[in-house]
Amino acid sequence: MDFEHIIGWVSWFFRCYPLLAIGIIVVLVIFVYFKPKEMLKLLFLSIAVAVISYMLLSLGDSMSHGVDNKDKMITKTRRAVD
């Protein structure tokens, strides 16, 4: 998961759909102003989900590299034995 990709996508969205982006920001500001407790709960829940998904994706990515390296080592030892 690359943060530069996410930032690039957000900037693209703001350039292509400026009215929609401003509308979303205005709605979020209104909700934060009138219901700050609920919005903070939603914010913390969103951050927790993002962190957990980032950790799982990183773990899966590192596991795939380990499996690839293991397969390469098995192939090398089979060639040496043959």
mmCIF file with all atom_site columns, C-alpha atoms in Angstrom:
data_model
loop_
_atom_site.group_PDB
_atom_site.id
_atom_site.type_symbol
_atom_site.label_atom_id
_atom_site.label_alt_id
_atom_site.label_comp_id
_atom_site.label_asym_id
_atom_site.label_entity_id
_atom_site.label_seq_id
_atom_site.pdbx_PDB_ins_code
_atom_site.Cartn_x
_atom_site.Cartn_y
_atom_site.Cartn_z
_atom_site.occupancy
_atom_site.B_iso_or_equiv
_atom_site.pdbx_formal_charge
_atom_site.auth_seq_id
_atom_site.auth_comp_id
_atom_site.auth_asym_id
_atom_site.auth_atom_id
_atom_site.pdbx_PDB_model_num
ATOM 1  C CA . MET A 1 1  ? 0.000   0.000   0.000   1.00 0.00 ? 1  MET A CA 1
ATOM 2  C CA . ASP A 1 2  ? 1.631   3.178   -1.183  1.00 0.00 ? 2  ASP A CA 1
ATOM 3  C CA . PHE A 1 3  ? 0.677   6.495   0.411   1.00 0.00 ? 3  PHE A CA 1
ATOM 4  C CA . GLU A 1 4  ? 1.909   8.440   -2.624  1.00 0.00 ? 4  GLU A CA 1
ATOM 5  C CA . HIS A 1 5  ? -0.647  6.556   -4.710  1.00 0.00 ? 5  HIS A CA 1
ATOM 6  C CA . ILE A 1 6  ? -3.432  7.539   -2.290  1.00 0.00 ? 6  ILE A CA 1
ATOM 7  C CA . ILE A 1 7  ? -2.326  11.180  -2.238  1.00 0.00 ? 7  ILE A CA 1
ATOM 8  C CA . GLY A 1 8  ? -2.158  11.185  -6.035  1.00 0.00 ? 8  GLY A CA 1
ATOM 9  C CA . TRP A 1 9  ? -5.665  9.751   -6.265  1.00 0.00 ? 9  TRP A CA 1
ATOM 10 C CA . VAL A 1 10 ? -7.043  12.370  -3.836  1.00 0.00 ? 10 VAL A CA 1
ATOM 11 C CA . SER A 1 11 ? -5.407  15.216  -5.752  1.00 0.00 ? 11 SER A CA 1
ATOM 12 C CA . TRP A 1 12 ? -6.765  13.789  -9.022  1.00 0.00 ? 12 TRP A CA 1
ATOM 13 C CA . PHE A 1 13 ? -10.256 13.628  -7.480  1.00 0.00 ? 13 PHE A CA 1
ATOM 14 C CA . PHE A 1 14 ? -10.020 17.268  -6.353  1.00 0.00 ? 14 PHE A CA 1
ATOM 15 C CA . ARG A 1 15 ? -8.891  18.364  -9.829  1.00 0.00 ? 15 ARG A CA 1
ATOM 16 C CA . CYS A 1 16 ? -11.541 16.391  -11.721 1.00 0.00 ? 16 CYS A CA 1
ATOM 17 C CA . TYR A 1 17 ? -14.503 16.872  -9.373  1.00 0.00 ? 17 TYR A CA 1
ATOM 18 C CA . PRO A 1 18 ? -13.952 20.131  -7.451  1.00 0.00 ? 18 PRO A CA 1
ATOM 19 C CA . LEU A 1 19 ? -17.631 20.785  -6.636  1.00 0.00 ? 19 LEU A CA 1
ATOM 20 C CA . LEU A 1 20 ? -18.194 17.269  -5.328  1.00 0.00 ? 20 LEU A CA 1
ATOM 21 C CA . ALA A 1 21 ? -15.005 17.428  -3.258  1.00 0.00 ? 21 ALA A CA 1
ATOM 22 C CA . ILE A 1 22 ? -15.973 20.794  -1.761  1.00 0.00 ? 22 ILE A CA 1
ATOM 23 C CA . GLY A 1 23 ? -19.453 19.420  -1.021  1.00 0.00 ? 23 GLY A CA 1
ATOM 24 C CA . ILE A 1 24 ? -17.997 16.414  0.802   1.00 0.00 ? 24 ILE A CA 1
ATOM 25 C CA . ILE A 1 25 ? -15.718 18.667  2.847   1.00 0.00 ? 25 ILE A CA 1
ATOM 26 C CA . VAL A 1 26 ? -18.622 20.991  3.750   1.00 0.00 ? 26 VAL A CA 1
ATOM 27 C CA . VAL A 1 27 ? -20.784 18.044  4.856   1.00 0.00 ? 27 VAL A CA 1
ATOM 28 C CA . LEU A 1 28 ? -17.954 16.671  7.004   1.00 0.00 ? 28 LEU A CA 1
ATOM 29 C CA . VAL A 1 29 ? -17.358 20.086  8.603   1.00 0.00 ? 29 VAL A CA 1
ATOM 30 C CA . ILE A 1 30 ? -21.073 20.411  9.392   1.00 0.00 ? 30 ILE A CA 1
ATOM 31 C CA . PHE A 1 31 ? -21.144 16.958  10.991  1.00 0.00 ? 31 PHE A CA 1
ATOM 32 C CA . VAL A 1 32 ? -18.014 17.732  13.019  1.00 0.00 ? 32 VAL A CA 1
ATOM 33 C CA . TYR A 1 33 ? -19.533 21.002  14.196  1.00 0.00 ? 33 TYR A CA 1
ATOM 34 C CA . PHE A 1 34 ? -22.928 19.624  15.217  1.00 0.00 ? 34 PHE A CA 1
ATOM 35 C CA . LYS A 1 35 ? -22.012 16.065  16.268  1.00 0.00 ? 35 LYS A CA 1
ATOM 36 C CA . PRO A 1 36 ? -18.345 16.052  17.251  1.00 0.00 ? 36 PRO A CA 1
ATOM 37 C CA . LYS A 1 37 ? -18.558 12.989  19.510  1.00 0.00 ? 37 LYS A CA 1
ATOM 38 C CA . GLU A 1 38 ? -19.989 10.746  16.790  1.00 0.00 ? 38 GLU A CA 1
ATOM 39 C CA . MET A 1 39 ? -17.535 12.058  14.208  1.00 0.00 ? 39 MET A CA 1
ATOM 40 C CA . LEU A 1 40 ? -14.570 11.407  16.511  1.00 0.00 ? 40 LEU A CA 1
ATOM 41 C CA . LYS A 1 41 ? -15.797 7.838   17.010  1.00 0.00 ? 41 LYS A CA 1
ATOM 42 C CA . LEU A 1 42 ? -16.101 7.431   13.260  1.00 0.00 ? 42 LEU A CA 1
ATOM 43 C CA . LEU A 1 43 ? -12.656 8.951   12.732  1.00 0.00 ? 43 LEU A CA 1
ATOM 44 C CA . PHE A 1 44 ? -10.995 6.640   15.272  1.00 0.00 ? 44 PHE A CA 1
ATOM 45 C CA . LEU A 1 45 ? -12.823 3.628   13.834  1.00 0.00 ? 45 LEU A CA 1
ATOM 46 C CA . SER A 1 46 ? -11.692 4.577   10.317  1.00 0.00 ? 46 SER A CA 1
ATOM 47 C CA . ILE A 1 47 ? -8.097  4.991   11.479  1.00 0.00 ? 47 ILE A CA 1
ATOM 48 C CA . ALA A 1 48 ? -8.203  1.629   13.287  1.00 0.00 ? 48 ALA A CA 1
ATOM 49 C CA . VAL A 1 49 ? -9.566  -0.149  10.209  1.00 0.00 ? 49 VAL A CA 1
ATOM 50 C CA . ALA A 1 50 ? -6.951  1.524   8.002   1.00 0.00 ? 50 ALA A CA 1
ATOM 51 C CA . VAL A 1 51 ? -4.093  0.536   10.331  1.00 0.00 ? 51 VAL A CA 1
ATOM 52 C CA . ILE A 1 52 ? -5.301  -3.067  10.626  1.00 0.00 ? 52 ILE A CA 1
ATOM 53 C CA . SER A 1 53 ? -5.747  -3.427  6.871   1.00 0.00 ? 53 SER A CA 1
ATOM 54 C CA . TYR A 1 54 ? -2.312  -1.869  6.248   1.00 0.00 ? 54 TYR A CA 1
ATOM 55 C CA . MET A 1 55 ? -0.706  -4.319  8.681   1.00 0.00 ? 55 MET A CA 1
ATOM 56 C CA . LEU A 1 56 ? -2.474  -7.298  7.090   1.00 0.00 ? 56 LEU A CA 1
ATOM 57 C CA . LEU A 1 57 ? -1.469  -6.210  3.588   1.00 0.00 ? 57 LEU A CA 1
ATOM 58 C CA . SER A 1 58 ? 2.140   -5.706  4.696   1.00 0.00 ? 58 SER A CA 1
ATOM 59 C CA . LEU A 1 59 ? 2.166   -9.109  6.395   1.00 0.00 ? 59 LEU A CA 1
ATOM 60 C CA . GLY A 1 60 ? 0.740   -10.791 3.300   1.00 0.00 ? 60 GLY A CA 1
ATOM 61 C CA . ASP A 1 61 ? 3.261   -9.040  1.094   1.00 0.00 ? 61 ASP A CA 1
ATOM 62 C CA . SER A 1 62 ? 6.190   -10.143 3.253   1.00 0.00 ? 62 SER A CA 1
ATOM 63 C CA . MET A 1 63 ? 4.849   -13.703 3.372   1.00 0.00 ? 63 MET A CA 1
ATOM 64 C CA . SER A 1 64 ? 4.654   -13.856 -0.417  1.00 0.00 ? 64 SER A CA 1
ATOM 65 C CA . HIS A 1 65 ? 8.297   -12.749 -0.659  1.00 0.00 ? 65 HIS A CA 1
ATOM 66 C CA . GLY A 1 66 ? 9.254   -15.479 1.803   1.00 0.00 ? 66 GLY A CA 1
ATOM 67 C CA . VAL A 1 67 ? 7.416   -18.135 -0.184  1.00 0.00 ? 67 VAL A CA 1
ATOM 68 C CA . ASP A 1 68 ? 9.043   -16.930 -3.422  1.00 0.00 ? 68 ASP A CA 1
ATOM 69 C CA . ASN A 1 69 ? 12.511  -17.109 -1.860  1.00 0.00 ? 69 ASN A CA 1
ATOM 70 C CA . LYS A 1 70 ? 11.774  -20.565 -0.452  1.00 0.00 ? 70 LYS A CA 1
ATOM 71 C CA . ASP A 1 71 ? 10.735  -21.789 -3.911  1.00 0.00 ? 71 ASP A CA 1
ATOM 72 C CA . LYS A 1 72 ? 13.940  -20.381 -5.415  1.00 0.00 ? 72 LYS A CA 1
ATOM 73 C CA . MET A 1 73 ? 16.043  -22.149 -2.783  1.00 0.00 ? 73 MET A CA 1
ATOM 74 C CA . ILE A 1 74 ? 14.224  -25.452 -3.373  1.00 0.00 ? 74 ILE A CA 1
ATOM 75 C CA . THR A 1 75 ? 14.848  -25.100 -7.111  1.00 0.00 ? 75 THR A CA 1
ATOM 76 C CA . LYS A 1 76 ? 18.550  -24.391 -6.501  1.00 0.00 ? 76 LYS A CA 1
ATOM 77 C CA . THR A 1 77 ? 18.975  -27.453 -4.271  1.00 0.00 ? 77 THR A CA 1
ATOM 78 C CA . ARG A 1 78 ? 17.161  -29.693 -6.772  1.00 0.00 ? 78 ARG A CA 1
ATOM 79 C CA . ARG A 1 79 ? 19.507  -28.504 -9.545  1.00 0.00 ? 79 ARG A CA 1
ATOM 80 C CA . ALA A 1 80 ? 22.537  -29.163 -7.360  1.00 0.00 ? 80 ALA A CA 1
ATOM 81 C CA . VAL A 1 81 ? 21.357  -32.704 -6.547  1.00 0.00 ? 81 VAL A CA 1
ATOM 82 C CA . ASP A 1 82 ? 20.521  -33.573 -10.168 1.00 0.00 ? 82 ASP A CA 1
#
